[in-house]
Amino acid sequence: MAPVGYNWRIPGPGEEGTMDRLTVFDTTLRDGEQAPGFSLTIDEKLRMARQLDELGVDIIEAGFPIASDADAEAVRAVAKAVRRPVIAGLARCARIDIERAGDALKPAARSRIHTFIATSDLHLERKLRMTREACLDAAIDAVKLARRYTDDVQFSAEDATRSDMEFLCRVVDAVIKAGATTINLPDTVGYSTPDEIGAFFTEIRMRVGRADRVIFSTHCHDDLGLAVANSLTALQAGARQVECTINGIGERAGNASLEEVIMTTRVRRDRLPYETGIRTEALYATSQLLVSLTGEPVQANKAIVGRNAFAHEAGIHQDGILKDRRTYEIMRPEEVGVPQTTLVLGKHSGRHAVARRCEELGSTLSRFEVDRVYRKMIALADRQKHISDAELAAIVEEVRAEEAAPGRAPQAVATAAFLAAEPAHTPGERGYGHGV
Ligand code: KIV
Ligand code: ZN
């Protein structure tokens, strides 16, 4: 039978540990912060890092220490203050970068140096002006140097998904031998498709030596809107670390959104049976903190954390939600930390939602009053987007004042007159407002 309920549930006795554990690598403070409009001060990075710790991410990439003194300082400050997660710092495959990262990460309880170099011919020839052999040597040297600072070294092959497979496998093979413990294969420009990235991870894991001794990682950009789909397919093809950001921020169209990846694995655990350490109830607060620190809002229809993710205006939807939330919601808002489902009153709303909102505001309306209030509300909503609680309360008062006015027809007569005035509608249809 097709699933109809909420699929996400806490594992029962005996079910713990039966699923593969994913490492959640959060790069909000590095790839995310790199994007125009998203830069953060040291203090702001610190606040965000504490919230990411609350959220339960495994690794916080706190910055790119060679990029600026302030970024090196931010990495140091996060490493000093945030003790549970591993703190990572980015470094090109260059001595100066690795020394700077190693230094900034010194105060960390657990540190990771994340070193990267592009492996695609396009990047090597046009950007780095480097031969493949020189790239291979730089990668090996960087990993060996990073291992002098920490046992936890991640190597990223930038533009991996557009690299020559033969050469990429040589590089990955060599850096594993040199001591890399995590191999990240980014879809740097968001060019891949889900089927392609699945085959890509499967092939590399089959071809390189000692693949079982390292963790493969996926880092997808969203240029074609496929970052989350690509990340999930990479997991199905054996990656066990997912790199992502809060609200999906990051270079250009952004990175895979942490909240979308995580909630997909929760809601569809029947297809993606992975465990993580994420406390999903902290997702919304984390998203909101990032918005307040960067001043960059989340689009209203953004999955999980957007203003409309749990809001319903259409009459049929509101009616369904009032009867059983599962009709139009696949997860509970409180599971991601959103306070409650919102029934927005607007021109698409129906009588049920109007009556329920009035009740919540302390006014239980008769059937006649619901009709009157509803009609006035729709007339107002035709002129403006939404109806506030204050406006609704004013309408209720107006209707009650009209009812109490001397010379009004008795309620039953007025109701009949009202129904007769709209012969085209059946009583059933009235409940749905304009919306379907
Ligand atoms: O997108 C990318 O390739 C990166 C690397 C530095 C990991 O962000
Ligand atoms: Zn990136």
Tab-separated table of C-alpha atoms and ligand atoms in Angstrom:
chain	number	residue	atom	x	y	z
A	1	MET	CA	0.000	0.000	0.000
A	2	ALA	CA	1.254	3.502	-0.763
A	3	PRO	CA	2.443	5.377	2.334
A	4	VAL	CA	-0.085	7.912	3.594
A	5	GLY	CA	1.259	8.923	6.993
A	6	TYR	CA	4.368	10.550	8.306
A	7	ASN	CA	7.192	8.108	7.555
A	8	TRP	CA	9.614	9.645	9.908
A	9	ARG	CA	9.642	8.038	13.314
A	10	ILE	CA	12.239	7.500	15.997
A	11	PRO	CA	13.820	4.039	15.548
A	12	GLY	CA	12.220	1.456	17.839
A	13	PRO	CA	14.085	-0.929	20.158
A	14	GLY	CA	16.483	-3.101	18.200
A	15	GLU	CA	16.360	-0.816	15.168
A	16	GLU	CA	19.148	1.499	16.349
A	17	GLY	CA	22.355	1.212	14.399
A	18	THR	CA	20.828	-0.785	11.565
A	19	MET	CA	21.260	2.092	9.146
A	20	ASP	CA	24.406	3.596	7.690
A	21	ARG	CA	25.595	6.684	9.540
A	22	LEU	CA	26.265	9.758	7.399
A	23	THR	CA	28.792	12.420	8.275
A	24	VAL	CA	27.207	15.853	7.898
A	25	PHE	CA	29.853	18.370	6.845
A	26	ASP	CA	28.474	21.883	7.092
A	27	THR	CA	30.140	24.495	4.891
A	28	THR	CA	27.797	27.422	5.592
A	29	LEU	CA	30.693	29.371	7.125
A	30	ARG	CA	33.038	28.705	4.191
A	31	ASP	CA	31.355	28.003	0.814
A	32	GLY	CA	28.175	29.724	2.002
A	33	GLU	CA	29.913	32.725	3.442
A	34	GLN	CA	31.966	33.105	0.235
A	35	ALA	CA	28.860	34.077	-1.763
A	36	PRO	CA	28.137	37.759	-2.441
A	37	GLY	CA	26.039	39.297	0.345
A	38	PHE	CA	26.701	36.529	2.865
A	39	SER	CA	29.944	37.548	4.545
A	40	LEU	CA	30.023	37.331	8.330
A	41	THR	CA	32.161	38.937	11.009
A	42	ILE	CA	34.171	36.826	13.447
A	43	ASP	CA	31.485	37.213	16.122
A	44	GLU	CA	28.736	36.296	13.696
A	45	LYS	CA	30.635	33.173	12.603
A	46	LEU	CA	31.015	32.227	16.220
A	47	ARG	CA	27.271	32.569	16.883
A	48	MET	CA	26.457	30.542	13.800
A	49	ALA	CA	29.016	27.855	14.708
A	50	ARG	CA	27.441	27.479	18.167
A	51	GLN	CA	24.041	27.042	16.541
A	52	LEU	CA	25.444	24.451	14.105
A	53	ASP	CA	26.806	22.605	17.123
A	54	GLU	CA	23.285	22.696	18.659
A	55	LEU	CA	21.908	21.385	15.391
A	56	GLY	CA	24.240	18.403	15.602
A	57	VAL	CA	26.408	18.679	12.481
A	58	ASP	CA	29.522	16.486	12.595
A	59	ILE	CA	31.953	18.899	10.950
A	60	ILE	CA	31.935	22.678	10.731
A	61	GLU	CA	34.055	24.125	7.944
A	62	ALA	CA	34.734	27.444	9.636
A	63	GLY	CA	36.583	29.253	6.858
A	64	PHE	CA	39.507	29.582	4.479
A	65	PRO	CA	42.324	30.865	6.701
A	66	ILE	CA	44.624	32.036	3.877
A	67	ALA	CA	41.828	34.206	2.456
A	68	SER	CA	42.196	36.940	5.085
A	69	ASP	CA	43.462	37.586	8.589
A	70	ALA	CA	39.866	37.886	9.765
A	71	ASP	CA	38.969	34.495	8.312
A	72	ALA	CA	42.012	32.898	9.970
A	73	GLU	CA	40.903	34.555	13.232
A	74	ALA	CA	37.356	33.298	12.789
A	75	VAL	CA	38.568	29.723	12.289
A	76	ARG	CA	40.737	30.043	15.405
A	77	ALA	CA	37.867	31.492	17.445
A	78	VAL	CA	35.467	28.720	16.368
A	79	ALA	CA	38.129	26.065	17.036
A	80	LYS	CA	38.611	27.457	20.548
A	81	ALA	CA	34.934	27.831	21.452
A	82	VAL	CA	33.098	24.963	19.758
A	83	ARG	CA	34.377	21.669	21.130
A	84	ARG	CA	32.091	18.817	20.032
A	85	PRO	CA	32.197	18.901	16.215
A	86	VAL	CA	35.343	18.575	14.143
A	87	ILE	CA	36.432	22.021	12.952
A	88	ALA	CA	37.744	22.180	9.382
A	89	GLY	CA	39.739	24.827	7.572
A	90	LEU	CA	40.164	25.035	3.797
A	91	ALA	CA	43.568	25.207	2.095
A	92	ARG	CA	44.707	25.048	-1.511
A	93	CYS	CA	47.363	22.427	-2.242
A	94	ALA	CA	50.045	24.955	-1.338
A	95	ARG	CA	52.444	25.025	1.612
A	96	ILE	CA	51.463	28.538	2.744
A	97	ASP	CA	47.740	27.668	2.816
A	98	ILE	CA	48.256	24.467	4.749
A	99	GLU	CA	50.536	26.106	7.299
A	100	ARG	CA	48.008	28.883	7.803
A	101	ALA	CA	45.133	26.405	8.189
A	102	GLY	CA	47.144	24.187	10.546
A	103	ASP	CA	47.954	27.208	12.684
A	104	ALA	CA	44.375	28.524	12.833
A	105	LEU	CA	43.085	25.072	13.787
A	106	LYS	CA	45.583	24.561	16.618
A	107	PRO	CA	43.100	25.285	19.459
A	108	ALA	CA	40.551	22.750	18.138
A	109	ALA	CA	39.583	19.676	20.143
A	110	ARG	CA	39.409	17.870	16.797
A	111	SER	CA	40.617	19.469	13.557
A	112	ARG	CA	40.516	18.675	9.876
A	113	ILE	CA	42.583	20.230	7.115
A	114	HIS	CA	40.629	20.295	3.887
A	115	THR	CA	42.996	20.677	0.960
A	116	PHE	CA	41.896	20.980	-2.659
A	117	ILE	CA	43.117	21.329	-6.209
A	118	ALA	CA	41.262	21.294	-9.506
A	119	THR	CA	41.645	18.125	-11.563
A	120	SER	CA	39.702	18.932	-14.752
A	121	ASP	CA	41.733	19.814	-17.836
A	122	LEU	CA	39.681	22.974	-18.224
A	123	HIS	CA	40.726	24.238	-14.790
A	124	LEU	CA	44.294	22.950	-15.076
A	125	GLU	CA	44.933	24.476	-18.495
A	126	ARG	CA	42.897	27.674	-18.348
A	127	LYS	CA	42.930	28.595	-14.649
A	128	LEU	CA	45.942	27.031	-12.949
A	129	ARG	CA	48.095	26.747	-16.110
A	130	MET	CA	49.481	23.552	-14.751
A	131	THR	CA	50.157	20.084	-16.183
A	132	ARG	CA	48.403	16.998	-14.875
A	133	GLU	CA	51.709	15.734	-13.480
A	134	ALA	CA	52.284	18.958	-11.551
A	135	CYS	CA	48.726	18.736	-10.180
A	136	LEU	CA	49.327	15.173	-9.025
A	137	ASP	CA	52.587	16.140	-7.272
A	138	ALA	CA	50.968	19.166	-5.593
A	139	ALA	CA	48.096	17.011	-4.297
A	140	ILE	CA	50.430	14.376	-2.837
A	141	ASP	CA	52.721	16.961	-1.220
A	142	ALA	CA	49.774	18.873	0.262
A	143	VAL	CA	48.223	15.798	1.840
A	144	LYS	CA	51.570	14.717	3.310
A	145	LEU	CA	52.161	18.187	4.762
A	146	ALA	CA	48.624	18.405	6.165
A	147	ARG	CA	49.106	15.048	7.895
A	148	ARG	CA	51.901	16.649	9.954
A	149	TYR	CA	49.229	18.860	11.569
A	150	THR	CA	46.372	16.397	11.953
A	151	ASP	CA	45.386	12.789	11.273
A	152	ASP	CA	42.161	14.008	9.718
A	153	VAL	CA	42.901	15.211	6.177
A	154	GLN	CA	40.300	15.741	3.492
A	155	PHE	CA	41.302	16.004	-0.149
A	156	SER	CA	38.951	17.598	-2.697
A	157	ALA	CA	39.349	17.280	-6.446
A	158	GLU	CA	37.754	20.531	-7.551
A	159	ASP	CA	35.600	20.156	-10.685
A	160	ALA	CA	35.823	16.386	-10.189
A	161	THR	CA	32.667	15.632	-12.162
A	162	ARG	CA	34.166	17.270	-15.291
A	163	SER	CA	37.584	15.638	-14.876
A	164	ASP	CA	39.051	12.863	-16.981
A	165	MET	CA	38.139	9.651	-15.123
A	166	GLU	CA	41.508	7.987	-15.692
A	167	PHE	CA	43.426	10.970	-14.311
A	168	LEU	CA	41.006	11.546	-11.451
A	169	CYS	CA	41.435	7.936	-10.336
A	170	ARG	CA	45.231	8.361	-10.399
A	171	VAL	CA	44.977	11.439	-8.190
A	172	VAL	CA	42.531	9.848	-5.740
A	173	ASP	CA	44.640	6.695	-5.553
A	174	ALA	CA	47.764	8.733	-4.852
A	175	VAL	CA	46.274	10.990	-2.166
A	176	ILE	CA	44.844	7.998	-0.325
A	177	LYS	CA	48.356	6.517	-0.281
A	178	ALA	CA	49.691	9.873	0.919
A	179	GLY	CA	47.335	9.817	3.916
A	180	ALA	CA	44.024	11.463	2.976
A	181	THR	CA	41.187	10.079	5.085
A	182	THR	CA	38.244	11.680	3.276
A	183	ILE	CA	37.949	12.042	-0.497
A	184	ASN	CA	35.562	14.739	-1.617
A	185	LEU	CA	34.437	14.735	-5.258
A	186	PRO	CA	32.664	18.041	-5.848
A	187	ASP	CA	30.261	18.855	-8.617
A	188	THR	CA	31.788	22.317	-8.487
A	189	VAL	CA	29.658	23.963	-11.159
A	190	GLY	CA	26.440	22.001	-10.621
A	191	TYR	CA	26.716	20.352	-14.037
A	192	SER	CA	26.015	16.746	-13.172
A	193	THR	CA	22.707	14.895	-13.273
A	194	PRO	CA	21.621	12.362	-10.649
A	195	ASP	CA	22.128	9.262	-12.822
A	196	GLU	CA	25.531	10.508	-13.910
A	197	ILE	CA	26.831	11.320	-10.433
A	198	GLY	CA	25.636	7.925	-9.170
A	199	ALA	CA	27.609	6.126	-11.879
A	200	PHE	CA	30.578	8.432	-11.230
A	201	PHE	CA	30.834	7.557	-7.512
A	202	THR	CA	30.294	3.870	-8.189
A	203	GLU	CA	33.074	3.779	-10.790
A	204	ILE	CA	35.626	5.688	-8.725
A	205	ARG	CA	34.996	3.583	-5.632
A	206	MET	CA	35.508	0.458	-7.737
A	207	ARG	CA	38.638	1.662	-9.498
A	208	VAL	CA	40.801	3.204	-6.768
A	209	GLY	CA	42.842	1.207	-4.301
A	210	ARG	CA	41.992	1.172	-0.552
A	211	ALA	CA	38.622	2.782	-1.249
A	212	ASP	CA	37.217	0.967	1.766
A	213	ARG	CA	39.684	2.745	4.088
A	214	VAL	CA	38.431	6.271	3.328
A	215	ILE	CA	35.140	8.100	3.416
A	216	PHE	CA	33.878	9.375	0.073
A	217	SER	CA	32.159	12.733	0.210
A	218	THR	CA	29.734	14.582	-2.028
A	219	HIS	CA	29.700	18.377	-2.464
A	220	CYS	CA	27.145	19.530	-5.025
A	221	HIS	CA	26.329	22.986	-6.334
A	222	ASP	CA	22.865	24.011	-7.403
A	223	ASP	CA	23.367	25.719	-10.772
A	224	LEU	CA	20.697	23.489	-12.344
A	225	GLY	CA	18.677	23.062	-9.156
A	226	LEU	CA	19.980	19.483	-8.774
A	227	ALA	CA	22.308	19.807	-5.786
A	228	VAL	CA	20.108	17.906	-3.335
A	229	ALA	CA	19.094	15.221	-5.858
A	230	ASN	CA	22.729	14.747	-6.877
A	231	SER	CA	23.890	14.552	-3.246
A	232	LEU	CA	21.281	11.913	-2.436
A	233	THR	CA	22.252	9.839	-5.470
A	234	ALA	CA	25.911	10.067	-4.490
A	235	LEU	CA	24.940	8.680	-1.078
A	236	GLN	CA	23.117	5.805	-2.755
A	237	ALA	CA	26.329	5.159	-4.720
A	238	GLY	CA	28.413	4.867	-1.571
A	239	ALA	CA	29.364	8.389	-0.436
A	240	ARG	CA	29.027	8.609	3.344
A	241	GLN	CA	29.777	12.286	3.886
A	242	VAL	CA	27.455	14.973	2.582
A	243	GLU	CA	28.572	18.584	2.322
A	244	CYS	CA	25.815	21.112	2.588
A	245	THR	CA	24.805	24.533	3.870
A	246	ILE	CA	21.939	26.045	5.825
A	247	ASN	CA	19.314	27.512	3.480
A	248	GLY	CA	21.410	26.119	0.594
A	249	ILE	CA	23.608	29.215	0.495
A	250	GLY	CA	26.914	29.077	-1.373
A	251	GLU	CA	28.731	30.083	-4.519
A	252	ARG	CA	26.359	31.248	-7.324
A	253	ALA	CA	23.114	29.231	-6.971
A	254	GLY	CA	24.404	27.736	-3.740
A	255	ASN	CA	25.164	24.306	-2.308
A	256	ALA	CA	22.938	21.382	-1.395
A	257	SER	CA	20.614	22.583	1.343
A	258	LEU	CA	21.260	20.810	4.636
A	259	GLU	CA	17.629	20.917	5.723
A	260	GLU	CA	16.428	19.389	2.436
A	261	VAL	CA	19.000	16.585	2.438
A	262	ILE	CA	18.300	15.735	6.063
A	263	MET	CA	14.517	15.853	5.880
A	264	THR	CA	14.529	13.729	2.728
A	265	THR	CA	16.452	11.049	4.603
A	266	ARG	CA	13.943	11.327	7.496
A	267	VAL	CA	10.691	11.500	5.563
A	268	ARG	CA	11.796	8.945	2.946
A	269	ARG	CA	13.836	6.662	5.139
A	270	ASP	CA	12.183	3.806	3.264
A	271	ARG	CA	14.302	4.821	0.216
A	272	LEU	CA	17.255	6.534	1.924
A	273	PRO	CA	17.930	4.676	5.162
A	274	TYR	CA	20.679	6.834	6.650
A	275	GLU	CA	21.223	8.013	10.184
A	276	THR	CA	22.711	11.377	11.082
A	277	GLY	CA	23.289	13.269	14.308
A	278	ILE	CA	21.051	16.159	13.252
A	279	ARG	CA	18.406	17.392	15.723
A	280	THR	CA	15.829	18.350	13.157
A	281	GLU	CA	13.834	20.463	15.645
A	282	ALA	CA	16.695	22.978	15.485
A	283	LEU	CA	16.515	23.406	11.684
A	284	TYR	CA	14.167	26.365	11.590
A	285	ALA	CA	15.968	28.310	14.321
A	286	THR	CA	19.284	27.721	12.559
A	287	SER	CA	17.850	28.932	9.272
A	288	GLN	CA	16.398	32.023	10.961
A	289	LEU	CA	19.672	32.838	12.712
A	290	LEU	CA	21.475	32.781	9.368
A	291	VAL	CA	18.839	35.091	7.874
A	292	SER	CA	19.217	37.536	10.730
A	293	LEU	CA	23.035	37.479	10.605
A	294	THR	CA	23.307	37.913	6.830
A	295	GLY	CA	20.183	39.994	6.247
A	296	GLU	CA	19.426	37.672	3.294
A	297	PRO	CA	15.879	36.286	3.430
A	298	VAL	CA	14.856	32.778	2.431
A	299	GLN	CA	12.457	32.562	-0.509
A	300	ALA	CA	8.865	32.100	0.701
A	301	ASN	CA	8.415	28.730	-1.000
A	302	LYS	CA	11.787	27.284	0.092
A	303	ALA	CA	11.369	23.648	1.178
A	304	ILE	CA	11.363	23.019	4.950
A	305	VAL	CA	12.233	26.530	6.168
A	306	GLY	CA	10.427	28.931	3.789
A	307	ARG	CA	7.529	31.032	5.093
A	308	ASN	CA	5.048	29.027	3.010
A	309	ALA	CA	6.474	25.556	3.687
A	310	PHE	CA	3.689	24.877	6.205
A	311	ALA	CA	1.193	27.590	5.197
A	312	HIS	CA	-2.108	26.930	3.494
A	313	GLU	CA	-4.445	29.448	1.905
A	314	ALA	CA	-6.535	27.511	-0.603
A	315	GLY	CA	-9.923	26.531	0.806
A	316	ILE	CA	-9.733	22.829	-0.108
A	317	HIS	CA	-6.256	22.570	1.411
A	318	GLN	CA	-7.302	24.363	4.603
A	319	ASP	CA	-10.306	22.086	4.900
A	320	GLY	CA	-8.064	19.009	4.479
A	321	ILE	CA	-5.521	20.276	6.999
A	322	LEU	CA	-8.227	20.987	9.577
A	323	LYS	CA	-9.523	17.424	9.196
A	324	ASP	CA	-6.190	15.570	8.964
A	325	ARG	CA	-2.853	17.344	8.510
A	326	ARG	CA	-1.422	14.442	6.525
A	327	THR	CA	-3.666	15.347	3.586
A	328	TYR	CA	-1.338	18.218	2.636
A	329	GLU	CA	1.703	17.902	4.916
A	330	ILE	CA	4.299	15.128	4.657
A	331	MET	CA	6.084	16.129	7.863
A	332	ARG	CA	5.025	17.853	11.052
A	333	PRO	CA	6.123	21.496	11.277
A	334	GLU	CA	7.244	20.984	14.876
A	335	GLU	CA	9.668	18.266	13.671
A	336	VAL	CA	11.713	20.950	11.937
A	337	GLY	CA	11.116	23.537	14.646
A	338	VAL	CA	8.414	25.530	12.865
A	339	PRO	CA	5.964	26.500	15.605
A	340	GLN	CA	2.769	25.429	13.803
A	341	THR	CA	0.924	25.013	10.550
A	342	THR	CA	-0.302	28.386	9.328
A	343	LEU	CA	-3.681	28.855	7.804
A	344	VAL	CA	-3.339	32.081	5.846
A	345	LEU	CA	-6.563	33.959	5.303
A	346	GLY	CA	-6.763	35.386	1.821
A	347	LYS	CA	-9.027	35.361	-1.193
A	348	HIS	CA	-8.503	31.608	-1.687
A	349	SER	CA	-9.586	30.675	1.816
A	350	GLY	CA	-12.793	28.932	2.784
A	351	ARG	CA	-15.379	29.205	5.538
A	352	HIS	CA	-13.877	26.455	7.665
A	353	ALA	CA	-10.612	28.319	8.062
A	354	VAL	CA	-12.439	31.581	8.796
A	355	ALA	CA	-14.543	29.922	11.496
A	356	ARG	CA	-11.485	28.199	13.019
A	357	ARG	CA	-9.421	31.413	13.089
A	358	CYS	CA	-12.301	33.351	14.692
A	359	GLU	CA	-12.589	30.618	17.299
A	360	GLU	CA	-8.855	30.857	18.003
A	361	LEU	CA	-9.333	34.600	18.419
A	362	GLY	CA	-12.097	33.995	20.956
A	363	SER	CA	-15.253	34.375	18.816
A	364	THR	CA	-17.426	31.333	18.190
A	365	LEU	CA	-19.609	32.269	15.246
A	366	SER	CA	-23.046	31.031	14.276
A	367	ARG	CA	-23.436	29.637	10.761
A	368	PHE	CA	-25.041	32.925	9.708
A	369	GLU	CA	-22.154	34.925	11.180
A	370	VAL	CA	-19.582	32.723	9.455
A	371	ASP	CA	-21.251	33.455	6.109
A	372	ARG	CA	-21.303	37.198	6.729
A	373	VAL	CA	-17.752	37.362	8.049
A	374	TYR	CA	-16.532	35.180	5.188
A	375	ARG	CA	-18.123	37.396	2.524
A	376	LYS	CA	-16.660	40.564	4.031
A	377	MET	CA	-13.281	38.890	4.418
A	378	ILE	CA	-13.228	37.823	0.734
A	379	ALA	CA	-14.248	41.322	-0.368
A	380	LEU	CA	-11.339	42.775	1.603
A	381	ALA	CA	-8.940	40.057	0.409
A	382	ASP	CA	-9.734	40.955	-3.200
A	383	ARG	CA	-8.143	44.320	-2.453
A	384	GLN	CA	-5.178	43.178	-0.377
A	385	LYS	CA	-3.059	40.035	-0.124
A	386	HIS	CA	-3.828	38.705	3.325
A	387	ILE	CA	-6.169	39.352	6.215
A	388	SER	CA	-4.570	39.981	9.574
A	389	ASP	CA	-6.050	38.845	12.878
A	390	ALA	CA	-6.863	42.452	13.727
A	391	GLU	CA	-8.732	42.893	10.461
A	392	LEU	CA	-10.642	39.673	11.026
A	393	ALA	CA	-11.593	40.741	14.546
A	394	ALA	CA	-12.816	44.084	13.167
A	395	ILE	CA	-14.971	42.268	10.604
A	396	VAL	CA	-16.493	40.085	13.337
A	397	GLU	CA	-17.330	43.170	15.362
A	398	GLU	CA	-18.864	44.855	12.331
A	399	VAL	CA	-21.033	41.813	11.583
A	400	ARG	CA	-22.169	41.610	15.194
A	401	ALA	CA	-22.930	45.316	15.277
A	402	GLU	CA	-25.030	44.949	12.135
A	403	GLU	CA	-26.854	42.004	13.694
A	404	ALA	CA	-27.641	44.000	16.801
A	405	ALA	CA	-28.829	47.051	14.841
A	406	PRO	CA	-32.568	47.739	15.205
A	407	GLY	CA	-34.729	46.861	12.221
A	408	ARG	CA	-32.547	43.961	11.009
A	409	ALA	CA	-34.287	40.935	9.641
A	410	PRO	CA	-34.287	37.940	11.993
A	411	GLN	CA	-31.300	35.698	11.452
A	412	ALA	CA	-33.116	32.878	9.666
A	413	VAL	CA	-34.664	35.258	7.146
A	414	ALA	CA	-31.328	36.928	6.529
A	415	THR	CA	-29.646	33.575	5.983
A	416	ALA	CA	-32.278	32.575	3.462
A	417	ALA	CA	-31.877	35.902	1.688
A	418	PHE	CA	-28.128	35.414	1.596
A	419	LEU	CA	-28.396	31.909	0.153
A	420	ALA	CA	-30.908	33.046	-2.446
A	421	ALA	CA	-28.579	35.838	-3.537
A	422	GLU	CA	-26.016	33.286	-4.749
A	423	PRO	CA	-28.059	30.673	-6.632
A	424	ALA	CA	-25.107	29.447	-8.707
A	425	HIS	CA	-23.390	27.925	-5.670
A	426	THR	CA	-24.370	24.760	-3.937
A	427	PRO	CA	-23.950	24.866	-0.146
A	428	GLY	CA	-21.108	22.365	-0.524
A	429	GLU	CA	-19.141	24.603	-2.849
A	430	ARG	CA	-19.450	27.549	-0.520
A	431	GLY	CA	-17.081	25.927	1.920
A	432	TYR	CA	-14.192	26.175	-0.520
A	433	GLY	CA	-13.940	29.879	-1.194
A	434	HIS	CA	-12.379	30.633	-4.593
A	435	GLY	CA	-9.555	28.208	-4.115
A	436	VAL	CA	-9.115	24.645	-5.203
B	1	KIV	O1	32.840	23.536	-5.066
B	1	KIV	C1	33.994	23.167	-4.823
B	1	KIV	O2	34.653	22.497	-5.601
B	1	KIV	C2	34.565	23.570	-3.540
B	1	KIV	C3	35.860	22.959	-3.152
B	1	KIV	C4	36.784	23.956	-2.581
B	1	KIV	C5	35.594	21.842	-2.194
B	1	KIV	O3	33.947	24.304	-2.807
B	2	ZN	ZN	31.822	24.455	-3.389
